[in-house]
mmCIF file of C-alpha atoms in Angstrom:
data_model
loop_
_atom_site.group_PDB
_atom_site.id
_atom_site.type_symbol
_atom_site.label_atom_id
_atom_site.label_comp_id
_atom_site.label_asym_id
_atom_site.label_seq_id
_atom_site.Cartn_x
_atom_site.Cartn_y
_atom_site.Cartn_z
ATOM 1 C CA UNK O 1461 7.681 -19.250 15.853
ATOM 2 C CA UNK O 1462 8.106 -16.551 13.553
ATOM 3 C CA UNK O 1463 4.250 -14.863 12.512
ATOM 4 C CA UNK O 1464 4.390 -14.444 9.208
ATOM 5 C CA UNK O 1465 2.574 -11.626 6.227
ATOM 6 C CA UNK O 1466 -0.705 -13.476 5.824
ATOM 7 C CA UNK O 1467 -1.691 -12.308 9.567
ATOM 8 C CA UNK O 1468 -1.797 -8.791 8.776
ATOM 9 C CA UNK O 1469 -5.183 -8.369 7.452
ATOM 10 C CA UNK O 1470 -6.009 -9.561 10.428
ATOM 11 C CA UNK O 1471 -3.711 -8.216 12.652
ATOM 12 C CA UNK O 1472 -5.029 -4.780 11.182
ATOM 13 C CA UNK O 1473 -8.495 -5.537 11.497
ATOM 14 C CA UNK O 1474 -8.257 -5.490 15.413
ATOM 15 C CA UNK O 1475 -5.794 -2.361 15.894
ATOM 16 C CA UNK O 1476 -8.443 -0.617 13.901
ATOM 17 C CA UNK O 1477 -10.939 -1.315 16.883
ATOM 18 C CA UNK O 1478 -8.051 0.298 19.275
ATOM 19 C CA UNK O 1479 -6.678 3.236 17.338
ATOM 20 C CA UNK O 1480 -8.814 6.088 15.611
ATOM 21 C CA UNK O 1481 -5.374 5.351 12.382
ATOM 22 C CA UNK O 1482 -4.113 2.777 11.617
ATOM 23 C CA UNK O 1483 -1.243 2.760 8.540
ATOM 24 C CA UNK O 1484 0.634 0.195 6.686
ATOM 25 C CA UNK O 1485 3.619 1.084 5.073
ATOM 26 C CA UNK O 1486 4.519 -1.845 2.647
ATOM 27 C CA UNK O 1487 8.047 -1.561 1.990
ATOM 28 C CA UNK O 1488 8.924 -4.146 -0.807
ATOM 29 C CA UNK O 1489 12.180 -5.966 -0.443
ATOM 30 C CA UNK O 1490 13.095 -4.361 3.003
ATOM 31 C CA UNK O 1491 13.839 -7.520 4.611
ATOM 32 C CA UNK O 1492 14.952 -8.666 8.204
ATOM 33 C CA UNK O 1493 18.860 -8.125 6.668
ATOM 34 C CA UNK O 1494 18.233 -4.634 5.816
ATOM 35 C CA UNK O 1495 16.532 -3.582 9.103
ATOM 36 C CA UNK O 1496 20.106 -4.328 10.532
ATOM 37 C CA UNK O 1497 21.796 -2.331 8.481
ATOM 38 C CA UNK O 1498 19.744 0.831 9.198
ATOM 39 C CA UNK O 1499 19.211 -0.565 12.723
ATOM 40 C CA UNK O 1500 20.803 2.825 13.584
ATOM 41 C CA UNK O 1501 17.992 5.576 11.505
ATOM 42 C CA UNK O 1502 16.250 7.407 13.863
ATOM 43 C CA UNK O 1503 12.745 6.176 12.323
ATOM 44 C CA UNK O 1504 13.645 2.861 14.614
ATOM 45 C CA UNK O 1505 14.940 4.784 18.154
ATOM 46 C CA UNK O 1506 11.190 4.612 19.664
ATOM 47 C CA UNK O 1507 9.816 1.995 17.474
ATOM 48 C CA UNK O 1508 8.654 -1.664 18.679
ATOM 49 C CA UNK O 1509 10.363 -4.057 15.778
ATOM 50 C CA UNK O 1510 9.536 -7.775 15.571
ATOM 51 C CA UNK O 1511 10.691 -10.533 13.277
ATOM 52 C CA UNK O 1512 7.848 -11.576 10.794
ATOM 53 C CA UNK O 1513 7.899 -14.012 8.304
ATOM 54 C CA UNK O 1514 7.542 -13.671 4.378
ATOM 55 C CA UNK O 1515 4.675 -16.383 3.288
ATOM 56 C CA UNK O 1516 6.009 -18.741 0.456
ATOM 57 C CA UNK O 1517 6.958 -18.469 -2.069
ATOM 58 C CA UNK O 1518 8.454 -15.068 -1.099
ATOM 59 C CA UNK O 1519 7.038 -12.712 -4.108
ATOM 60 C CA UNK O 1520 5.281 -9.437 -4.487
ATOM 61 C CA UNK O 1521 2.910 -11.657 -5.938
ATOM 62 C CA UNK O 1522 1.606 -13.619 -3.255
ATOM 63 C CA UNK O 1523 1.915 -10.520 -0.602
ATOM 64 C CA UNK O 1524 0.388 -7.672 -3.075
ATOM 65 C CA UNK O 1525 -2.898 -9.691 -3.709
ATOM 66 C CA UNK O 1526 -2.738 -10.794 0.256
ATOM 67 C CA UNK O 1527 -2.852 -7.452 1.555
ATOM 68 C CA UNK O 1528 -5.292 -5.662 -0.496
ATOM 69 C CA UNK O 1529 -8.251 -9.058 -0.756
ATOM 70 C CA UNK O 1530 -7.484 -9.631 2.950
ATOM 71 C CA UNK O 1531 -7.240 -13.506 1.621
ATOM 72 C CA UNK O 1532 -4.167 -16.095 2.246
ATOM 73 C CA UNK O 1533 -2.281 -17.838 -0.829
ATOM 74 C CA UNK O 1534 -4.121 -20.888 -0.376
ATOM 75 C CA UNK O 1535 -7.558 -18.913 -0.886
ATOM 76 C CA UNK O 1536 -6.428 -16.054 -3.691
ATOM 77 C CA UNK O 1537 -4.415 -19.131 -5.173
ATOM 78 C CA UNK O 1538 -1.568 -16.170 -7.097
ATOM 79 C CA UNK O 1539 1.374 -17.646 -6.399
ATOM 80 C CA UNK O 1540 4.582 -16.489 -7.651
ATOM 81 C CA UNK O 1541 5.618 -13.779 -10.926
ATOM 82 C CA UNK O 1542 4.301 -16.360 -13.485
ATOM 83 C CA UNK O 1543 1.691 -18.857 -12.729
ATOM 84 C CA UNK O 1544 -0.492 -21.482 -14.796
ATOM 85 C CA UNK O 1545 -3.834 -20.107 -15.821
ATOM 86 C CA UNK O 1546 -5.809 -23.314 -16.402
ATOM 87 C CA UNK O 1547 -8.255 -21.599 -17.873
ATOM 88 C CA UNK O 1548 -6.174 -20.805 -20.832
ATOM 89 C CA UNK O 1549 -3.486 -24.064 -20.441
ATOM 90 C CA UNK O 1550 -0.941 -21.262 -20.493
ATOM 91 C CA UNK O 1551 1.121 -19.074 -18.047
ATOM 92 C CA UNK O 1552 0.843 -16.108 -17.705
ATOM 93 C CA UNK O 1553 2.266 -13.005 -15.450
ATOM 94 C CA UNK O 1554 -0.359 -11.571 -13.004
ATOM 95 C CA UNK O 1555 0.240 -8.292 -11.579
ATOM 96 C CA UNK O 1556 0.740 -7.518 -15.492
ATOM 97 C CA UNK O 1557 -1.738 -9.315 -16.940
ATOM 98 C CA UNK O 1558 0.011 -10.528 -19.437
ATOM 99 C CA UNK O 1559 0.845 -14.003 -20.661
ATOM 100 C CA UNK O 1560 4.584 -15.601 -19.266
ATOM 101 C CA UNK O 1561 7.524 -13.639 -21.355
ATOM 102 C CA UNK O 1562 5.415 -11.171 -23.143
ATOM 103 C CA UNK O 1563 7.417 -8.688 -21.032
ATOM 104 C CA UNK O 1564 4.129 -5.902 -21.949
ATOM 105 C CA UNK O 1565 1.032 -5.327 -20.204
ATOM 106 C CA UNK O 1566 -2.556 -6.698 -20.812
ATOM 107 C CA UNK O 1567 -1.648 -9.714 -23.493
ATOM 108 C CA UNK O 1568 -4.063 -11.532 -21.738
ATOM 109 C CA UNK O 1569 -6.701 -8.746 -22.089
ATOM 110 C CA UNK O 1570 -6.808 -9.810 -26.495
ATOM 111 C CA UNK O 1571 -7.101 -13.951 -24.762
ATOM 112 C CA UNK O 1572 -10.568 -12.299 -23.053
ATOM 113 C CA UNK O 1573 -9.294 -12.343 -19.677
ATOM 114 C CA UNK O 1574 -9.358 -9.242 -17.544
ATOM 115 C CA UNK O 1575 -8.212 -9.041 -13.817
ATOM 116 C CA UNK O 1576 -11.646 -10.029 -12.350
ATOM 117 C CA UNK O 1577 -10.549 -13.326 -13.989
ATOM 118 C CA UNK O 1578 -7.557 -13.875 -12.352
ATOM 119 C CA UNK O 1579 -7.830 -11.941 -8.637
ATOM 120 C CA UNK O 1580 -10.286 -12.411 -6.305
ATOM 121 C CA UNK O 1581 -13.009 -9.861 -5.994
ATOM 122 C CA UNK O 1582 -12.858 -9.536 -2.352
ATOM 123 C CA UNK O 1583 -11.296 -7.132 -1.126
ATOM 124 C CA UNK O 1584 -9.601 -5.370 2.331
ATOM 125 C CA UNK O 1585 -11.290 -2.145 1.955
ATOM 126 C CA UNK O 1586 -14.339 -3.605 1.497
ATOM 127 C CA UNK O 1587 -13.872 -5.867 4.366
ATOM 128 C CA UNK O 1588 -13.216 -2.845 6.652
ATOM 129 C CA UNK O 1589 -16.148 -0.487 5.966
ATOM 130 C CA UNK O 1590 -17.827 1.539 7.205
ATOM 131 C CA UNK O 1591 -13.995 2.576 8.241
ATOM 132 C CA UNK O 1592 -12.443 4.521 5.076
ATOM 133 C CA UNK O 1593 -9.476 3.189 3.177
ATOM 134 C CA UNK O 1594 -6.938 5.545 1.551
ATOM 135 C CA UNK O 1595 -3.743 3.622 -0.739
ATOM 136 C CA UNK O 1596 -1.054 6.022 -1.831
ATOM 137 C CA UNK O 1597 0.861 4.125 -4.569
ATOM 138 C CA UNK O 1598 2.610 5.538 -7.638
ATOM 139 C CA UNK O 1599 1.094 6.943 -10.468
ATOM 140 C CA UNK O 1600 1.928 3.393 -12.798
ATOM 141 C CA UNK O 1601 0.814 1.252 -10.829
ATOM 142 C CA UNK O 1602 -2.075 2.969 -9.034
ATOM 143 C CA UNK O 1603 -4.292 3.230 -12.240
ATOM 144 C CA UNK O 1604 -3.444 -0.326 -13.318
ATOM 145 C CA UNK O 1605 -6.414 -2.823 -14.377
ATOM 146 C CA UNK O 1606 -5.119 -4.803 -11.809
ATOM 147 C CA UNK O 1607 -5.019 -2.349 -9.006
ATOM 148 C CA UNK O 1608 -8.422 -0.741 -9.878
ATOM 149 C CA UNK O 1609 -9.631 -4.068 -8.989
ATOM 150 C CA UNK O 1610 -7.776 -5.244 -6.122
ATOM 151 C CA UNK O 1611 -8.144 -1.010 -4.425
ATOM 152 C CA UNK O 1612 -11.600 -0.748 -4.398
ATOM 153 C CA UNK O 1613 -13.937 0.588 -2.575
ATOM 154 C CA UNK O 1614 -10.735 2.519 -1.448
ATOM 155 C CA UNK O 1615 -9.742 5.722 -2.448
ATOM 156 C CA UNK O 1616 -6.407 5.826 -4.337
ATOM 157 C CA UNK O 1617 -3.650 8.566 -4.642
ATOM 158 C CA UNK O 1618 -1.148 8.083 -6.861
ATOM 159 C CA UNK O 1619 2.234 10.375 -6.635
ATOM 160 C CA UNK O 1620 5.221 10.714 -8.609
ATOM 161 C CA UNK O 1621 7.915 10.634 -5.293
ATOM 162 C CA UNK O 1622 7.831 9.587 -2.345
ATOM 163 C CA UNK O 1623 7.453 12.507 -0.819
ATOM 164 C CA UNK O 1624 4.320 13.647 -2.414
ATOM 165 C CA UNK O 1625 2.873 9.889 -1.991
ATOM 166 C CA UNK O 1626 3.075 10.600 2.291
ATOM 167 C CA UNK O 1627 2.489 13.992 2.091
ATOM 168 C CA UNK O 1628 -1.380 13.276 0.385
ATOM 169 C CA UNK O 1629 -1.812 9.962 2.170
ATOM 170 C CA UNK O 1630 -1.478 11.650 5.641
ATOM 171 C CA UNK O 1631 -3.368 14.645 4.514
ATOM 172 C CA UNK O 1632 -6.335 12.167 3.546
ATOM 173 C CA UNK O 1633 -5.839 10.357 7.097
ATOM 174 C CA UNK O 1634 -5.941 14.356 9.028
ATOM 175 C CA UNK O 1635 -9.477 14.784 7.356
ATOM 176 C CA UNK O 1636 -10.960 11.137 8.643
ATOM 177 C CA UNK O 1637 -12.380 10.938 12.329
ATOM 178 C CA UNK O 1638 -11.091 6.841 11.550
ATOM 179 C CA UNK O 1639 -9.114 5.426 9.074
ATOM 180 C CA UNK O 1640 -6.703 3.002 7.644
ATOM 181 C CA UNK O 1641 -4.373 4.002 5.277
ATOM 182 C CA UNK O 1642 -1.008 2.326 3.472
ATOM 183 C CA UNK O 1643 1.569 2.994 1.139
ATOM 184 C CA UNK O 1644 3.318 1.188 -1.543
ATOM 185 C CA UNK O 1645 6.934 2.039 -2.392
ATOM 186 C CA UNK O 1646 8.400 -1.004 -4.543
ATOM 187 C CA UNK O 1647 11.715 1.565 -6.161
ATOM 188 C CA UNK O 1648 14.506 -0.535 -3.420
ATOM 189 C CA UNK O 1649 13.249 -3.712 -5.290
ATOM 190 C CA UNK O 1650 13.482 -2.600 -8.744
ATOM 191 C CA UNK O 1651 17.322 -1.534 -7.669
ATOM 192 C CA UNK O 1652 18.032 -4.692 -6.067
ATOM 193 C CA UNK O 1653 16.770 -6.652 -8.876
ATOM 194 C CA UNK O 1654 19.189 -4.712 -11.581
ATOM 195 C CA UNK O 1655 22.201 -3.906 -9.029
ATOM 196 C CA UNK O 1656 21.534 -6.054 -6.465
ATOM 197 C CA UNK O 1657 21.315 -5.841 -2.943
ATOM 198 C CA UNK O 1658 24.481 -5.079 -1.903
ATOM 199 C CA UNK O 1659 25.131 -2.023 -4.065
ATOM 200 C CA UNK O 1660 25.721 1.581 -2.512
ATOM 201 C CA UNK O 1661 22.737 2.807 -4.389
ATOM 202 C CA UNK O 1662 20.250 0.834 -2.609
ATOM 203 C CA UNK O 1663 21.872 1.240 0.420
ATOM 204 C CA UNK O 1664 21.299 4.904 0.216
ATOM 205 C CA UNK O 1665 17.944 4.631 -1.426
ATOM 206 C CA UNK O 1666 16.504 2.812 1.750
ATOM 207 C CA UNK O 1667 17.714 5.605 3.853
ATOM 208 C CA UNK O 1668 16.306 8.169 1.888
ATOM 209 C CA UNK O 1669 12.843 6.690 2.164
ATOM 210 C CA UNK O 1670 12.809 5.899 5.589
ATOM 211 C CA UNK O 1671 14.061 9.039 5.806
ATOM 212 C CA UNK O 1672 10.889 10.466 4.553
ATOM 213 C CA UNK O 1673 8.233 7.399 6.468
ATOM 214 C CA UNK O 1674 10.104 9.480 9.381
ATOM 215 C CA UNK O 1675 9.586 13.253 8.848
ATOM 216 C CA UNK O 1676 6.034 12.548 6.945
ATOM 217 C CA UNK O 1677 3.030 14.439 8.694
ATOM 218 C CA UNK O 1678 1.189 11.695 10.095
ATOM 219 C CA UNK O 1679 -1.687 12.569 12.240
ATOM 220 C CA UNK O 1680 -1.442 12.805 16.057
ATOM 221 C CA UNK O 1681 -2.400 9.444 17.894
ATOM 222 C CA UNK O 1682 -1.514 7.311 14.058
ATOM 223 C CA UNK O 1683 -0.947 3.809 14.647
ATOM 224 C CA UNK O 1684 1.629 2.817 11.909
ATOM 225 C CA UNK O 1685 2.721 -0.426 10.873
ATOM 226 C CA UNK O 1686 6.205 -0.688 8.253
ATOM 227 C CA UNK O 1687 7.189 -4.207 6.991
ATOM 228 C CA UNK O 1688 7.681 -5.650 3.833
ATOM 229 C CA UNK O 1689 6.610 -8.658 1.782
ATOM 230 C CA UNK O 1690 10.407 -10.320 1.365
ATOM 231 C CA UNK O 1691 13.769 -9.575 1.219
ATOM 232 C CA UNK O 1692 16.394 -10.062 -1.602
ATOM 233 C CA UNK O 1693 19.109 -12.551 -2.614
ATOM 234 C CA UNK O 1694 22.102 -11.649 -4.670
ATOM 235 C CA UNK O 1695 22.300 -13.563 -7.578
ATOM 236 C CA UNK O 1696 24.642 -13.435 -10.923
ATOM 237 C CA UNK O 1697 23.991 -13.998 -14.512
ATOM 238 C CA UNK O 1698 27.291 -16.098 -14.544
ATOM 239 C CA UNK O 1699 26.462 -18.676 -11.716
ATOM 240 C CA UNK O 1700 22.726 -19.174 -13.213
ATOM 241 C CA UNK O 1701 21.991 -22.211 -14.016
ATOM 242 C CA UNK O 1702 19.320 -22.832 -16.912
ATOM 243 C CA UNK O 1703 18.079 -26.308 -16.530
ATOM 244 C CA UNK O 1704 16.538 -27.325 -20.134
ATOM 245 C CA UNK O 1705 20.595 -26.414 -20.373
ATOM 246 C CA UNK O 1706 21.782 -29.110 -18.003
ATOM 247 C CA UNK O 1707 19.420 -31.290 -19.630
ATOM 248 C CA UNK O 1708 18.326 -30.502 -23.162
ATOM 249 C CA UNK O 1709 15.687 -33.254 -22.729
ATOM 250 C CA UNK O 1710 13.908 -32.108 -19.975
ATOM 251 C CA UNK O 1711 11.262 -30.489 -22.071
ATOM 252 C CA UNK O 1712 10.178 -33.814 -23.124
ATOM 253 C CA UNK O 1713 8.830 -34.664 -19.781
ATOM 254 C CA UNK O 1714 6.951 -31.794 -19.348
ATOM 255 C CA UNK O 1715 3.169 -31.239 -19.703
ATOM 256 C CA UNK O 1716 2.568 -28.950 -22.715
ATOM 257 C CA UNK O 1717 0.121 -25.716 -22.525
ATOM 258 C CA UNK O 1718 -2.637 -25.240 -24.985
ATOM 259 C CA UNK O 1719 0.374 -23.320 -27.334
ATOM 260 C CA UNK O 1720 2.451 -26.809 -27.676
ATOM 261 C CA UNK O 1721 5.436 -25.275 -25.913
ATOM 262 C CA UNK O 1722 6.443 -26.523 -22.162
ATOM 263 C CA UNK O 1723 4.424 -24.829 -19.088
ATOM 264 C CA UNK O 1724 8.149 -23.197 -18.168
ATOM 265 C CA UNK O 1725 9.386 -21.650 -16.430
ATOM 266 C CA UNK O 1726 6.427 -20.656 -13.540
ATOM 267 C CA UNK O 1727 8.336 -18.935 -10.484
ATOM 268 C CA UNK O 1728 11.125 -17.332 -10.656
ATOM 269 C CA UNK O 1729 14.878 -18.501 -10.383
ATOM 270 C CA UNK O 1730 15.033 -18.372 -7.069
ATOM 271 C CA UNK O 1731 11.980 -20.804 -6.766
ATOM 272 C CA UNK O 1732 11.574 -23.033 -10.231
ATOM 273 C CA UNK O 1733 8.286 -24.428 -10.535
ATOM 274 C CA UNK O 1734 7.551 -27.311 -13.417
ATOM 275 C CA UNK O 1735 4.481 -28.766 -14.384
ATOM 276 C CA UNK O 1736 5.934 -32.468 -15.157
ATOM 277 C CA UNK O 1737 4.044 -34.993 -16.520
ATOM 278 C CA UNK O 1738 2.754 -36.716 -13.726
ATOM 279 C CA UNK O 1739 4.157 -40.578 -15.326
ATOM 280 C CA UNK O 1740 7.700 -38.568 -15.198
ATOM 281 C CA UNK O 1741 7.850 -36.741 -11.823
ATOM 282 C CA UNK O 1742 9.757 -39.581 -10.193
ATOM 283 C CA UNK O 1743 12.256 -39.648 -12.863
ATOM 284 C CA UNK O 1744 12.416 -35.440 -13.270
ATOM 285 C CA UNK O 1745 13.015 -35.273 -9.689
ATOM 286 C CA UNK O 1746 15.799 -38.045 -9.712
ATOM 287 C CA UNK O 1747 17.534 -36.366 -12.363
ATOM 288 C CA UNK O 1748 17.354 -32.752 -11.594
ATOM 289 C CA UNK O 1749 18.542 -33.642 -7.845
ATOM 290 C CA UNK O 1750 21.529 -35.133 -9.568
ATOM 291 C CA UNK O 1751 22.431 -32.810 -12.143
ATOM 292 C CA UNK O 1752 22.011 -29.650 -9.968
ATOM 293 C CA UNK O 1753 23.964 -31.187 -7.009
ATOM 294 C CA UNK O 1754 24.895 -28.981 -5.128
ATOM 295 C CA UNK O 1755 23.531 -25.776 -6.856
ATOM 296 C CA UNK O 1756 20.008 -26.379 -5.330
ATOM 297 C CA UNK O 1757 16.835 -28.761 -4.197
ATOM 298 C CA UNK O 1758 14.674 -30.169 -5.858
ATOM 299 C CA UNK O 1759 11.604 -31.267 -3.973
ATOM 300 C CA UNK O 1760 8.205 -32.503 -4.937
ATOM 301 C CA UNK O 1761 5.306 -29.072 -4.316
ATOM 302 C CA UNK O 1762 3.284 -32.348 -2.696
ATOM 303 C CA UNK O 1763 5.840 -32.171 0.165
ATOM 304 C CA UNK O 1764 6.014 -28.691 0.655
ATOM 305 C CA UNK O 1765 1.943 -28.870 0.844
ATOM 306 C CA UNK O 1766 1.910 -31.319 3.406
ATOM 307 C CA UNK O 1767 4.726 -29.267 5.130
ATOM 308 C CA UNK O 1768 2.274 -26.521 5.504
ATOM 309 C CA UNK O 1769 4.996 -23.848 3.106
ATOM 310 C CA UNK O 1770 1.708 -22.880 1.298
ATOM 311 C CA UNK O 1771 -0.485 -22.317 4.328
ATOM 312 C CA UNK O 1772 -3.231 -23.896 6.174
ATOM 313 C CA UNK O 1773 -6.357 -23.642 3.945
ATOM 314 C CA UNK O 1774 -5.269 -24.679 0.636
ATOM 315 C CA UNK O 1775 -8.352 -24.153 -1.812
ATOM 316 C CA UNK O 1776 -8.588 -25.100 -5.513
ATOM 317 C CA UNK O 1777 -7.507 -21.525 -6.392
ATOM 318 C CA UNK O 1778 -4.342 -22.777 -5.228
ATOM 319 C CA UNK O 1779 -3.613 -26.041 -6.876
ATOM 320 C CA UNK O 1780 -5.549 -26.001 -9.447
ATOM 321 C CA UNK O 1781 -2.351 -23.551 -10.500
ATOM 322 C CA UNK O 1782 0.434 -24.776 -8.619
ATOM 323 C CA UNK O 1783 3.094 -27.231 -11.099
ATOM 324 C CA UNK O 1784 4.115 -30.688 -8.999
ATOM 325 C CA UNK O 1785 7.901 -29.801 -8.949
ATOM 326 C CA UNK O 1786 9.930 -26.719 -7.599
ATOM 327 C CA UNK O 1787 13.863 -25.989 -8.067
ATOM 328 C CA UNK O 1788 15.071 -24.528 -5.003
ATOM 329 C CA UNK O 1789 18.790 -22.692 -5.139
ATOM 330 C CA UNK O 1790 20.994 -22.730 -2.668
ATOM 331 C CA UNK O 1791 22.302 -19.140 -1.474
ATOM 332 C CA UNK O 1792 23.780 -16.858 -4.354
ATOM 333 C CA UNK O 1793 22.596 -19.222 -6.896
ATOM 334 C CA UNK O 1794 19.886 -19.213 -9.868
ATOM 335 C CA UNK O 1795 18.246 -22.048 -11.884
ATOM 336 C CA UNK O 1796 15.713 -20.503 -14.444
ATOM 337 C CA UNK O 1797 14.748 -22.194 -18.382
ATOM 338 C CA UNK O 1798 16.180 -20.726 -21.227
ATOM 339 C CA UNK O 1799 14.624 -19.033 -24.271
ATOM 340 C CA UNK O 1800 16.582 -16.738 -25.484
ATOM 341 C CA UNK O 1801 14.360 -13.063 -25.818
ATOM 342 C CA UNK O 1802 11.888 -14.691 -23.961
ATOM 343 C CA UNK O 1803 13.123 -16.394 -20.816
ATOM 344 C CA UNK O 1804 16.543 -15.762 -19.397
ATOM 345 C CA UNK O 1805 18.155 -13.857 -16.203
ATOM 346 C CA UNK O 1806 19.486 -10.977 -16.348
ATOM 347 C CA UNK O 1807 18.958 -9.446 -12.350
ATOM 348 C CA UNK O 1808 21.926 -9.439 -9.642
ATOM 349 C CA UNK O 1809 19.270 -9.808 -7.504
ATOM 350 C CA UNK O 1810 15.781 -11.791 -6.765
ATOM 351 C CA UNK O 1811 13.774 -13.328 -4.398
ATOM 352 C CA UNK O 1812 11.319 -16.426 -4.224
ATOM 353 C CA UNK O 1813 12.792 -18.993 -1.974
ATOM 354 C CA UNK O 1814 13.010 -20.028 0.715
ATOM 355 C CA UNK O 1815 16.296 -18.599 2.704
ATOM 356 C CA UNK O 1816 16.476 -16.571 5.781
ATOM 357 C CA UNK O 1817 17.245 -13.811 3.418
ATOM 358 C CA UNK O 1818 14.287 -13.964 1.329
ATOM 359 C CA UNK O 1819 12.039 -15.241 4.161
ATOM 360 C CA UNK O 1820 12.936 -13.462 7.312
ATOM 361 C CA UNK O 1821 11.015 -9.812 7.357
ATOM 362 C CA UNK O 1822 10.646 -6.956 10.392
ATOM 363 C CA UNK O 1823 6.987 -5.574 11.684
ATOM 364 C CA UNK O 1824 8.100 -2.428 12.377
ATOM 365 C CA UNK O 1825 5.336 -0.230 14.513
ATOM 366 C CA UNK O 1826 5.242 2.841 16.244
ATOM 367 C CA UNK O 1827 2.256 5.363 17.740
ATOM 368 C CA UNK O 1828 2.628 8.867 15.936
ATOM 369 C CA UNK O 1829 3.040 11.800 19.080
ATOM 370 C CA UNK O 1830 2.658 7.881 21.472
#
């Protein structure tokens, strides 16, 4: 069985006992098939390559929270782009600190919640002390309230282009005798959402990013780990199925939030989670399975929990947020919830589900000068 992304915090800690400097290059959405596509890149000539697995759901929210907090999903509980916030009985978008569908950052602040209420206080950077940590991120991400919480007490290096970020991180590490560093590249993920994973501009951007990593002035002896949080599945607007369109009465079978609307959509169009009224769960599962066959599989979340898909140590932090039914589309398909102007499916690439394109990721490692 492939190792999982949530093993990385422990691996990083172990490697820091063996190497003076360890770096994690977090290349968002650079799944296994993109490694295969770029296998002839010089960066990989002398590197060790392992096939790892994303955690489920295969989303950035899960993995960015895990890699910064050091906690697995079952302990931090933030399982998707849109999730239930139990204190408000509303769906929220954690990374943007807003109500789901708002489309702008920070609207949770008006409701009295901050990043401290949503994200764990524990960070991997505190756990690694007294070893210092350095984090390089695009400026708009680095300066967000979420990052200010999750990155404490690391030194943060905002950047406006990848080469600048790599140079700043390398210089910071070179000034330390013993240190951990990480850099986040999110542009390929963003581009694939809009253009699709097979667009030529995606291949060009990935090649450019890999080349920048290859020529970065890493300090001699640094152990570099390069991985992704997930891959990407190609989808389309035309093939998107809206569950409340194929079944207009569906909303009547869902739990209502504090705003009186059904608690939907949690998750994404590749893993649509629905908060079904418990007494209607069997009925909704059966009806949706019939309506969506062969587009998607419909499963009770309790079954996925029992199968260990959410990890071994599941706590109330996760179960208090989890919906009880999930729609998992087949490769190339998308299933979502339609509320025009608020919830619509506009992407040509998405992730979150259990296909190989979404779940298989590489772990690439090399020692600089080794």
